[in-house]
Coordinates of C-alpha atoms and ligand atoms in Angstrom, one line a residue:
M1 CA 31.3 61.7 -35.4
Q2 CA 27.7 60.6 -35.6
T3 CA 27.3 58.5 -32.5
Q4 CA 24.7 55.6 -31.8
T5 CA 24.6 56.3 -28.0
A6 CA 21.1 55.8 -26.8
D7 CA 18.9 58.7 -26.0
R8 CA 19.0 58.6 -22.2
L9 CA 22.8 59.1 -22.3
R10 CA 23.6 61.0 -25.5
P11 CA 23.1 64.5 -23.6
F12 CA 26.1 63.6 -21.3
G13 CA 28.9 63.2 -24.0
T14 CA 32.4 62.6 -22.6
T15 CA 33.2 63.7 -19.0
I16 CA 34.9 66.7 -18.6
F17 CA 37.6 64.7 -16.9
A18 CA 38.8 62.6 -19.5
E19 CA 38.6 65.9 -21.8
M20 CA 40.9 68.1 -19.6
T21 CA 43.0 65.1 -18.8
K22 CA 43.5 64.5 -22.5
L23 CA 44.1 68.4 -23.0
A24 CA 46.6 68.4 -20.3
L25 CA 48.5 65.4 -21.2
D26 CA 48.8 67.0 -25.1
H27 CA 50.2 70.2 -23.6
E28 CA 52.3 68.6 -21.0
A29 CA 50.3 70.9 -18.3
V30 CA 50.5 70.4 -14.4
N31 CA 47.2 68.6 -14.2
L32 CA 45.2 70.5 -11.3
S33 CA 41.8 69.4 -12.9
Q34 CA 41.0 65.7 -11.8
G35 CA 40.8 65.4 -8.1
F36 CA 43.2 62.1 -7.6
P37 CA 46.3 62.5 -5.4
D38 CA 49.8 62.4 -7.3
F39 CA 51.1 60.8 -4.2
D40 CA 50.8 56.9 -3.2
G41 CA 48.5 55.8 -0.3
P42 CA 49.8 54.4 3.0
G43 CA 52.3 51.7 3.0
F44 CA 50.6 49.7 5.6
V45 CA 47.4 49.4 3.4
R46 CA 49.4 48.7 0.3
E47 CA 50.9 45.9 2.3
A48 CA 47.7 44.7 3.5
A49 CA 46.5 44.1 -0.3
K50 CA 49.7 42.0 -0.9
A51 CA 49.0 40.0 1.9
A52 CA 45.5 39.7 1.0
V53 CA 46.4 38.3 -2.4
D54 CA 49.1 36.0 -1.0
A55 CA 46.7 34.5 1.3
G56 CA 44.4 33.5 -1.4
R57 CA 41.7 35.9 -1.0
N58 CA 41.2 35.7 -4.8
Q59 CA 37.7 34.6 -5.8
Y60 CA 34.6 36.5 -6.1
A61 CA 33.7 38.6 -2.8
R62 CA 30.3 38.1 -1.0
P63 CA 28.0 40.4 -3.3
A64 CA 27.1 42.9 -0.6
G65 CA 30.8 43.2 0.6
E66 CA 33.5 41.1 2.5
V67 CA 32.3 40.6 6.0
P68 CA 35.6 42.2 7.9
L69 CA 35.1 45.6 5.6
V70 CA 31.3 45.8 6.4
E71 CA 32.1 45.3 10.1
A72 CA 34.9 47.9 9.9
I73 CA 32.8 50.5 8.0
A74 CA 29.8 49.9 10.7
A75 CA 32.1 50.1 13.7
D76 CA 33.7 53.4 12.5
V77 CA 30.4 55.1 11.3
R78 CA 28.8 54.2 14.5
A79 CA 31.8 55.7 16.5
R80 CA 32.3 59.2 14.6
L81 CA 29.1 59.7 13.1
G82 CA 26.7 58.2 15.9
V83 CA 24.8 56.4 13.3
G84 CA 24.0 52.6 13.7
Y85 CA 24.0 50.2 10.7
K86 CA 24.0 46.6 10.5
P87 CA 26.9 45.1 8.8
L88 CA 25.5 42.4 6.8
T89 CA 22.0 43.7 6.2
E90 CA 22.4 47.5 5.8
I91 CA 26.0 48.2 4.2
T92 CA 26.5 47.4 0.6
V93 CA 30.2 47.5 -0.9
T94 CA 30.5 49.2 -4.4
S95 CA 32.8 49.6 -7.0
G96 CA 33.6 53.3 -5.6
C97 CA 31.0 55.5 -4.6
T98 CA 30.6 55.9 -8.6
E99 CA 28.6 52.8 -8.6
A100 CA 26.7 53.4 -5.5
I101 CA 25.2 56.4 -7.2
P102 CA 23.6 54.7 -9.9
A103 CA 22.9 51.5 -7.7
T104 CA 21.0 53.8 -5.6
M105 CA 19.1 55.2 -8.4
L106 CA 18.4 52.2 -10.4
G107 CA 17.4 50.6 -7.3
L108 CA 15.0 53.2 -5.8
I109 CA 13.8 55.6 -8.4
N110 CA 10.9 54.9 -10.7
P111 CA 10.6 56.4 -14.0
G112 CA 9.3 60.0 -13.7
D113 CA 10.2 60.4 -9.9
E114 CA 11.8 63.8 -9.2
V115 CA 15.1 64.2 -7.7
V116 CA 16.0 67.4 -6.1
L117 CA 19.8 68.4 -7.1
F118 CA 21.9 70.9 -5.8
E119 CA 24.1 72.8 -8.6
P120 CA 26.7 72.5 -9.3
Y121 CA 26.6 68.9 -8.6
Y122 CA 28.8 65.9 -9.1
D123 CA 28.7 64.9 -12.8
S124 CA 27.6 61.7 -12.6
Y125 CA 24.4 62.2 -10.4
R126 CA 22.7 63.7 -13.5
A127 CA 23.4 60.9 -15.9
S128 CA 22.6 58.7 -13.1
I129 CA 19.0 59.9 -12.6
A130 CA 18.7 59.7 -16.2
M131 CA 19.6 56.0 -16.3
A132 CA 16.7 55.6 -13.7
G133 CA 14.4 57.7 -16.0
G134 CA 14.3 60.0 -13.1
V135 CA 13.5 63.9 -13.4
P136 CA 16.0 66.4 -11.9
R137 CA 14.8 69.5 -9.8
F138 CA 17.3 72.1 -9.5
V139 CA 18.5 74.1 -6.5
A140 CA 21.7 76.6 -6.6
M141 CA 24.5 76.9 -4.6
R142 CA 25.6 80.6 -4.6
E143 CA 28.1 82.4 -3.0
Q144 CA 27.3 84.1 0.2
D145 CA 29.5 85.8 3.0
G146 CA 32.5 83.8 1.8
R147 CA 31.1 80.2 1.6
F148 CA 28.5 78.5 -0.8
T149 CA 25.2 78.0 0.3
F150 CA 21.5 77.4 -0.8
D151 CA 18.2 79.5 -0.6
R152 CA 15.6 78.0 1.4
D153 CA 12.8 79.5 -0.2
E154 CA 14.3 78.1 -3.5
L155 CA 14.6 74.6 -2.1
R156 CA 11.2 74.5 -0.8
S157 CA 9.9 75.2 -4.4
A158 CA 12.1 72.5 -5.9
F159 CA 10.0 70.1 -4.0
S160 CA 6.8 68.8 -5.6
E161 CA 4.0 66.0 -5.3
R162 CA 6.4 63.9 -7.3
T163 CA 9.6 64.1 -5.4
R164 CA 11.2 60.9 -4.5
A165 CA 14.4 61.9 -3.4
V166 CA 17.0 64.9 -2.6
L167 CA 20.5 64.4 -3.4
V168 CA 22.9 66.1 -0.8
N169 CA 26.6 66.3 -0.9
T170 CA 28.7 67.3 1.8
P171 CA 31.4 68.3 2.2
H172 CA 30.5 69.6 -1.3
N173 CA 32.3 69.2 -4.4
P174 CA 33.0 71.8 -6.2
T175 CA 32.3 74.5 -3.6
G176 CA 34.0 73.0 -0.7
S177 CA 31.4 74.0 1.8
V178 CA 30.5 71.7 4.7
L179 CA 27.0 71.9 5.1
T180 CA 25.8 72.8 8.7
R181 CA 23.6 71.1 10.9
D182 CA 21.3 74.2 10.4
E183 CA 21.4 73.7 6.7
L184 CA 21.0 70.0 6.9
T185 CA 17.9 70.3 9.1
A186 CA 16.2 72.4 6.8
I187 CA 16.8 69.8 3.9
A188 CA 15.7 67.1 6.5
D189 CA 12.7 69.1 7.3
L190 CA 11.5 69.1 3.9
A191 CA 12.2 65.5 3.2
K192 CA 9.9 64.6 6.2
A193 CA 7.3 67.0 5.2
K194 CA 7.3 65.6 2.0
D195 CA 8.1 62.0 2.5
A196 CA 11.0 62.0 0.4
L197 CA 14.4 60.0 0.5
V198 CA 17.6 61.5 1.1
I199 CA 20.6 60.3 -0.6
S200 CA 23.9 61.7 1.3
D201 CA 27.2 61.6 -0.8
E202 CA 29.9 61.8 2.0
V203 CA 32.9 60.9 0.1
Y204 CA 34.8 63.9 1.7
E205 CA 33.5 63.4 5.1
H206 CA 37.5 63.2 6.7
L207 CA 38.8 66.0 4.4
T208 CA 37.5 69.0 6.3
F209 CA 39.4 71.9 7.9
G210 CA 38.0 72.8 11.2
A211 CA 34.2 72.5 10.3
E212 CA 32.1 69.6 11.8
H213 CA 31.2 66.9 9.3
V214 CA 27.5 65.9 10.3
S215 CA 25.8 63.2 8.5
I216 CA 22.1 64.0 7.8
A217 CA 21.4 60.4 8.7
S218 CA 22.2 61.4 12.5
L219 CA 19.7 64.0 12.5
P220 CA 16.3 63.2 14.2
G221 CA 14.1 60.9 12.2
M222 CA 16.3 60.8 9.2
R223 CA 18.1 57.3 9.4
E224 CA 15.2 55.7 8.2
R225 CA 15.0 57.5 5.0
T226 CA 18.5 58.3 4.1
V227 CA 21.0 56.4 1.9
V228 CA 24.4 57.6 2.9
L229 CA 27.2 57.0 0.3
S230 CA 30.9 57.2 0.9
S231 CA 34.1 55.7 -0.5
F232 CA 37.6 54.8 0.7
G233 CA 39.6 56.3 -2.3
K234 CA 39.4 59.9 -1.4
T235 CA 40.2 59.2 2.6
F236 CA 43.1 57.0 1.9
S237 CA 44.5 58.5 -1.6
L238 CA 44.2 55.5 -3.3
T239 CA 41.3 56.4 -5.8
G240 CA 42.4 53.5 -8.0
W241 CA 41.0 50.8 -6.0
K242 CA 37.4 52.1 -6.2
I243 CA 36.2 50.8 -3.1
G244 CA 32.8 52.7 -1.9
W245 CA 29.7 52.0 -0.2
A246 CA 25.9 52.4 0.5
M247 CA 24.4 52.5 4.0
A248 CA 20.9 52.4 4.6
P249 CA 18.1 50.5 6.6
A250 CA 17.2 47.2 5.1
E251 CA 14.2 48.3 3.2
L252 CA 16.3 50.6 1.2
T253 CA 19.2 48.6 1.2
A254 CA 17.0 45.7 -0.7
G255 CA 16.4 48.4 -3.8
I256 CA 20.1 49.2 -3.8
R257 CA 21.3 45.6 -3.8
S258 CA 18.9 44.4 -6.6
A259 CA 20.8 46.9 -9.3
H260 CA 24.0 46.3 -7.7
Q261 CA 24.0 42.4 -8.1
F262 CA 23.5 43.2 -12.1
L263 CA 25.7 46.1 -12.1
T264 CA 29.0 44.7 -10.7
F265 CA 27.8 41.4 -8.5
A266 CA 30.6 42.3 -6.3
V267 CA 34.0 44.2 -6.0
S268 CA 37.7 43.2 -5.9
T269 CA 38.2 40.8 -3.0
P270 CA 41.9 41.1 -1.8
M271 CA 41.2 45.0 -1.9
Q272 CA 38.2 45.0 0.3
H273 CA 40.4 43.2 2.9
A274 CA 42.9 45.7 2.5
A275 CA 40.3 48.2 2.8
A276 CA 39.0 47.1 6.3
V277 CA 42.5 47.3 7.6
A278 CA 42.7 51.0 6.4
I279 CA 39.6 51.7 8.1
R280 CA 40.4 50.0 11.3
E281 CA 43.9 51.4 11.9
G282 CA 43.9 54.5 9.7
G283 CA 43.4 57.1 12.4
A284 CA 46.9 58.4 12.2
Y285 CA 47.2 58.4 8.5
V286 CA 43.7 60.7 8.3
A287 CA 45.0 62.9 10.7
E288 CA 48.1 63.4 8.9
L289 CA 46.1 63.9 5.4
Q290 CA 44.2 66.4 6.8
A291 CA 47.0 68.5 8.2
R292 CA 48.9 68.1 5.0
Y293 CA 45.7 69.4 2.8
L294 CA 45.3 72.0 5.2
A295 CA 48.9 73.5 4.4
S296 CA 48.3 72.9 0.5
R297 CA 44.6 74.6 0.9
D298 CA 46.2 77.6 2.3
A299 CA 49.3 77.8 0.2
L300 CA 47.2 77.4 -3.2
A301 CA 44.9 80.0 -2.0
A302 CA 47.7 82.7 -1.2
E303 CA 49.2 82.3 -4.3
L304 CA 46.2 82.1 -6.7
A305 CA 44.9 85.8 -4.7
R306 CA 48.4 87.2 -5.5
I307 CA 48.0 86.1 -9.1
G308 CA 45.0 88.0 -9.5
F309 CA 41.9 85.2 -8.8
R310 CA 39.8 85.6 -6.0
P311 CA 39.6 82.2 -4.4
I312 CA 36.9 80.9 -2.0
V313 CA 38.6 79.2 0.8
P314 CA 36.9 75.9 0.9
E315 CA 35.6 74.1 4.1
G316 CA 36.4 70.8 3.1
T317 CA 37.2 68.8 0.2
Y318 CA 40.6 69.1 -2.0
F319 CA 39.2 71.7 -4.3
I320 CA 39.2 75.3 -4.4
L321 CA 36.9 77.4 -6.4
A322 CA 38.5 80.8 -7.6
E323 CA 36.5 83.4 -9.1
H324 CA 38.5 84.5 -12.2
G325 CA 37.1 88.0 -13.6
A326 CA 40.6 89.9 -13.1
V327 CA 42.5 87.3 -14.9
S328 CA 39.9 86.6 -17.8
G329 CA 39.8 90.0 -18.3
R330 CA 43.3 90.4 -18.7
L331 CA 43.7 87.6 -20.9
G332 CA 40.6 88.7 -22.9
V333 CA 38.8 85.7 -22.9
E334 CA 35.2 84.9 -21.4
G335 CA 34.0 82.4 -19.3
D336 CA 35.1 79.6 -17.6
I337 CA 35.5 76.9 -20.4
E338 CA 37.5 79.3 -22.7
L339 CA 39.6 80.5 -19.8
A340 CA 40.1 76.8 -18.6
K341 CA 41.3 75.7 -22.5
K342 CA 43.6 78.6 -22.8
L343 CA 45.3 78.0 -19.3
T344 CA 45.9 74.5 -20.3
T345 CA 47.2 75.3 -23.7
E346 CA 49.0 78.5 -23.4
I347 CA 50.1 78.7 -19.4
G348 CA 50.3 74.9 -19.1
V349 CA 48.1 74.4 -16.0
A350 CA 44.8 72.4 -16.4
A351 CA 41.7 73.3 -14.1
I352 CA 38.3 72.4 -14.2
P353 CA 35.4 74.9 -15.5
P354 CA 32.8 74.2 -13.2
S355 CA 29.8 75.6 -15.2
V356 CA 29.9 72.1 -17.0
F357 CA 28.3 70.8 -13.5
C358 CA 25.4 73.4 -13.9
D359 CA 22.0 72.9 -15.6
R360 CA 22.3 76.8 -15.5
A361 CA 25.9 77.5 -16.6
E362 CA 26.0 81.4 -15.4
L363 CA 26.4 80.1 -11.9
M364 CA 29.5 78.8 -12.2
S365 CA 31.1 80.3 -15.3
G366 CA 32.8 83.2 -13.2
Y367 CA 34.7 80.4 -11.4
L368 CA 37.5 77.7 -12.0
R369 CA 38.0 74.7 -9.9
F370 CA 41.8 73.6 -8.6
A371 CA 42.3 70.4 -7.2
F372 CA 45.3 70.6 -4.5
C373 CA 45.4 67.0 -3.6
K374 CA 48.9 67.4 -5.1
T375 CA 52.6 67.4 -4.1
P376 CA 54.0 70.5 -2.9
E377 CA 56.3 70.1 -6.1
T378 CA 53.3 70.2 -8.4
L379 CA 51.7 73.0 -6.7
D380 CA 54.7 75.1 -6.8
E381 CA 55.2 74.1 -10.6
A382 CA 51.3 75.3 -11.3
I383 CA 51.9 78.5 -9.6
R384 CA 55.3 79.1 -11.1
R385 CA 53.7 78.8 -14.6
L386 CA 50.5 80.8 -13.4
E387 CA 52.5 83.9 -12.5
R388 CA 52.9 84.8 -16.1
L389 CA 49.4 85.8 -15.8
A390 CA 50.2 88.3 -12.7
Ligands
PLP401 C1 35.1 61.4 -6.3 C2 33.8 61.2 -6.0 C3 32.7 60.4 -6.1 C4 33.4 59.1 -6.5 O1 33.9 58.2 -5.6 P1 35.0 56.8 -6.0 O2 35.0 56.0 -4.7 O3 36.1 57.4 -6.6 O4 34.2 56.2 -7.2 C5 31.5 60.3 -5.9 N1 31.3 61.6 -5.1 C6 31.8 62.7 -5.3 C7 31.4 63.9 -4.6 C8 33.3 62.6 -5.7 O5 34.0 63.8 -5.6

């Protein structure tokens, strides 16, 4: 098909998630590709949504976010991460973190500005930088001593006179690394030295397994140059509600809001009121979810290892990267894309080939990404099918 997509977006095609989900459906595969739970979110939050609808909270929301929600976010972030944001002027509610990413780029990046990006990266980062006319500069995350990290010299050389921002994601999708205070300090020092902004995607902030989540905004001198992005969907297993937010000092928030007002204007009103209830009262649920994901992580990692993969056990997120050399060798396929297709169509398990999240595909072509935000039954069925590879 000859598409008529504009030049700025043509390189990105359809997302890998749509492609793998379709392949998974066509072949009735167990879908460990896209990162959404196959179980429902907490009952008290769903009840709060129904109550908000019945209470008539059904017209346009306050564009920057309903007051109870921005107040709940501000209180939670102050208590947990030690950073203070004024709810009315420094927090903007967006249609999932997915909207917060382009709103931040369009609102703060000028054409020709460079944005430093760690690869593998969340796929919408690159497209959002392109929409703003920005230029990506890449830094690799590579496996070292059982986890993924970056080389500090490579990071330093990714900065130039044109650097406007560095985009950080911790806990990191897809590698599962929770960046340490020391790693974040290295990034922060460069950002300060080069007078760059930091855009920090922290949607998995609650999904850590012992490692401490540190927001780079909490490091000395960083609040004033950082935009923190987060989301309600991953934390409360309600990804379809699409509630996210951007937090930044008022001067930066002004840019984000000037884009947000023309992208979506406002986010679903009743769902924001329910999200406020979740954030205020959700502590016990989040603790339960962490325990559940820890058990799923360990079970899936052990089984993948038994089958012949080499899983790199993640410190956070709900994804495992597994090195697949032994398995793909046995099957006579090469690279993650060919293996992901073969597993979906012939074994009946869908996973994501992470090289699609890279400028340099070779960084990730030796791995596959499995999502473990699934019921034990789904994970057991996936393992039962993958055992044919053993
Ligand atoms: C899921 C995800 C998002 C998008 O969050 P939504 O709130 O669902 O839009 C953003 N960044 C990363 C790294 C993600 O994994």
